Coordinates of C-alpha atoms in Angstrom, one line a residue:
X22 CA 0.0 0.0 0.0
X23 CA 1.3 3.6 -1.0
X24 CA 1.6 6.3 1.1
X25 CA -0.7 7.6 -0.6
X26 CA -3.3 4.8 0.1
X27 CA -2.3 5.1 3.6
X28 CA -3.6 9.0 3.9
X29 CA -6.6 8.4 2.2
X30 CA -7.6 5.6 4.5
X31 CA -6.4 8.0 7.6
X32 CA -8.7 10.9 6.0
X33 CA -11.6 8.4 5.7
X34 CA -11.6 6.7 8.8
X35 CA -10.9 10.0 10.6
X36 CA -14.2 11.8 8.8
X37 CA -16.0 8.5 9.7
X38 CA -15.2 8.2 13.4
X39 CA -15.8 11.9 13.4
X40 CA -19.4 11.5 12.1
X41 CA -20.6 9.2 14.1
X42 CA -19.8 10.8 17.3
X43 CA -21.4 14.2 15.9
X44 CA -24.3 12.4 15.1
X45 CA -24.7 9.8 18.2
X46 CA -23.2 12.4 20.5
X47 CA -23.1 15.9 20.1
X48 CA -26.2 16.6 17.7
X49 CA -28.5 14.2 19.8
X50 CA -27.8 16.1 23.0
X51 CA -28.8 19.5 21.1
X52 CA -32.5 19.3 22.2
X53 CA -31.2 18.4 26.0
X54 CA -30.1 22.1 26.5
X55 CA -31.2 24.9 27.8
X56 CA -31.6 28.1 25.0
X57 CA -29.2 29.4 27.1
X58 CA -26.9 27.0 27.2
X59 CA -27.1 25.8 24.0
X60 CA -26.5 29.2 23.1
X61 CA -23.2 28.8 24.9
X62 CA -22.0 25.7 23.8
X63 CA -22.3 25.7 20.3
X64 CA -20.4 29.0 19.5
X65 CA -17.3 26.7 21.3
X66 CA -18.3 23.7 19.9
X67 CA -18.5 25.2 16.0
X68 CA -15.3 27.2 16.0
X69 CA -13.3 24.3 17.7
X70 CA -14.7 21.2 15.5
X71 CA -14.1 23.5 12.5
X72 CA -10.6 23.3 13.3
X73 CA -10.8 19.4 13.0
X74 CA -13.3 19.0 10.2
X75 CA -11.9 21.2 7.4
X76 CA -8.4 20.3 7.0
X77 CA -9.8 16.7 6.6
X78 CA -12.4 16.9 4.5
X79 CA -10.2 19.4 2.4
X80 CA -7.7 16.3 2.7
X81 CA -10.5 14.1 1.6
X82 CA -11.8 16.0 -1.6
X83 CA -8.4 16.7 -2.9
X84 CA -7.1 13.1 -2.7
X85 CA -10.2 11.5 -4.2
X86 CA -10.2 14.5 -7.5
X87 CA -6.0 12.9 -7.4
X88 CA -7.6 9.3 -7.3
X89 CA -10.6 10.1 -10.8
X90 CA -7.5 12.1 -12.2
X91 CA -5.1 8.3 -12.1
X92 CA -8.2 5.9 -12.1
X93 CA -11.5 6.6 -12.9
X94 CA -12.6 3.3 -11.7
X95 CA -16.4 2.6 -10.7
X96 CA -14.9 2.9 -6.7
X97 CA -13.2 6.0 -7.0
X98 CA -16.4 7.8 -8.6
X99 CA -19.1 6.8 -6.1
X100 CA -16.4 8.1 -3.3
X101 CA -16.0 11.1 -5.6
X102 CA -19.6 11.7 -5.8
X103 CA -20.4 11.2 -2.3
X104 CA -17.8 13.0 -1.1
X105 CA -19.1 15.7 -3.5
X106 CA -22.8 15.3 -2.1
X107 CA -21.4 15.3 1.7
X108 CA -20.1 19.6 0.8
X109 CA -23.2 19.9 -0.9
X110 CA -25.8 18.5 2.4
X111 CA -22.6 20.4 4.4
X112 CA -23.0 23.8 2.9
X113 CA -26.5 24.1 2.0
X114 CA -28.1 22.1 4.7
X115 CA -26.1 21.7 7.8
X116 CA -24.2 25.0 8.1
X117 CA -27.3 27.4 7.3
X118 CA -28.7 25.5 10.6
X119 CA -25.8 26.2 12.6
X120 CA -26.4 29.8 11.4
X121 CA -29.5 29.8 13.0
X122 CA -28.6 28.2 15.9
X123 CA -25.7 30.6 16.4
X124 CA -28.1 33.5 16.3
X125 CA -30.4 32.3 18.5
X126 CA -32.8 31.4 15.4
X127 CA -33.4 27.8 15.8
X128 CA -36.4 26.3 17.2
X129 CA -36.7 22.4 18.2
X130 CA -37.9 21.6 14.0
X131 CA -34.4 23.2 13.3
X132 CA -32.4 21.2 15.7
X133 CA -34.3 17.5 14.6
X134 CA -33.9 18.4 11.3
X135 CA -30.0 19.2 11.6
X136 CA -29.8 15.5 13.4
X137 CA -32.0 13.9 10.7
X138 CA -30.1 15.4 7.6
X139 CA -26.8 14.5 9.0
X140 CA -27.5 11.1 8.9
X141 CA -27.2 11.8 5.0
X142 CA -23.5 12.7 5.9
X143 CA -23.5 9.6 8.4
X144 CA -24.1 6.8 6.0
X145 CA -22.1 8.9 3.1
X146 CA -19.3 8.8 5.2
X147 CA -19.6 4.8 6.3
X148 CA -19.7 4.5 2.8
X149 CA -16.6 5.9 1.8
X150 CA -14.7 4.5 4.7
X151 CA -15.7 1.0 3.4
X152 CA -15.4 1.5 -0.2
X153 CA -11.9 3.1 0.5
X154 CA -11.4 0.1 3.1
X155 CA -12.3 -2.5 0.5
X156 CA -9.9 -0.8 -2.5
X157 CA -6.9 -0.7 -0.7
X158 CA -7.0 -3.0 1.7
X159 CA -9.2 -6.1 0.7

């Protein structure tokens, strides 16, 4: 396996790991708090897991257009294109919610639907992780 190989599978299993405990975590404990508190918490809790997701999902996009650029095998466009779905749910879904939540916007509606549409990204992710898993590995 290449050491290329290697940071794609690191990428992956990072965003994957990641995404779970988002989802089975941090999102479902959003309707637990307080408007205050929530209030509080998620102004930390978006500028510090910022600081973890980008770089890897930056990682992640640029190694899989590397990967359609050398082989545009079946594998490597379904990671492409969910990966490329995953920005799109990101950016035009998810962080218009944590807009509103950030102002003070949000009701409960907007806090179920930010745990329901992740699980988009959720299974997106899983899905990646295993195709990646099964390319280079199996």
């Amino acid at each position: 396996m290449s050491i290329f190989e290697v940071v794609r599978l690191l990428l992956d299993f990072g965003l994957v790991i990641l995404i779970w405990l988002v989802q089975l975590v941090i999102y479902s404990a959003f309707p637990y708090y307080g408007h205050k508190e929530l209030m509080l918490w998620h102004k930390k809790y978006t500028s510090r897991i910022t600081l973890i997701v980008i770089p890897l999902m930056i990682g992640q996009l640029v190694i899989s257009i590397i990967e359609i650029l050398k082989n545009t095998s079946m594998f490597n466009i379904i990671i492409c294109l969910s990966i490329y779905s995953i920005w799109i749910i990101t950016f035009f879904f998810i962080v218009p919610i944590h807009k509103k939540i950030n102002k003070s916007l949000y009701t409960p509606f907007a806090l179920r639907k930010l745990i329901k549409i992740n699980w988009l990204r959720t299974i997106l992710w899983t899905l990646i992780f295993v195709l990646s898993l099964m390319q280079n590995v199996i």
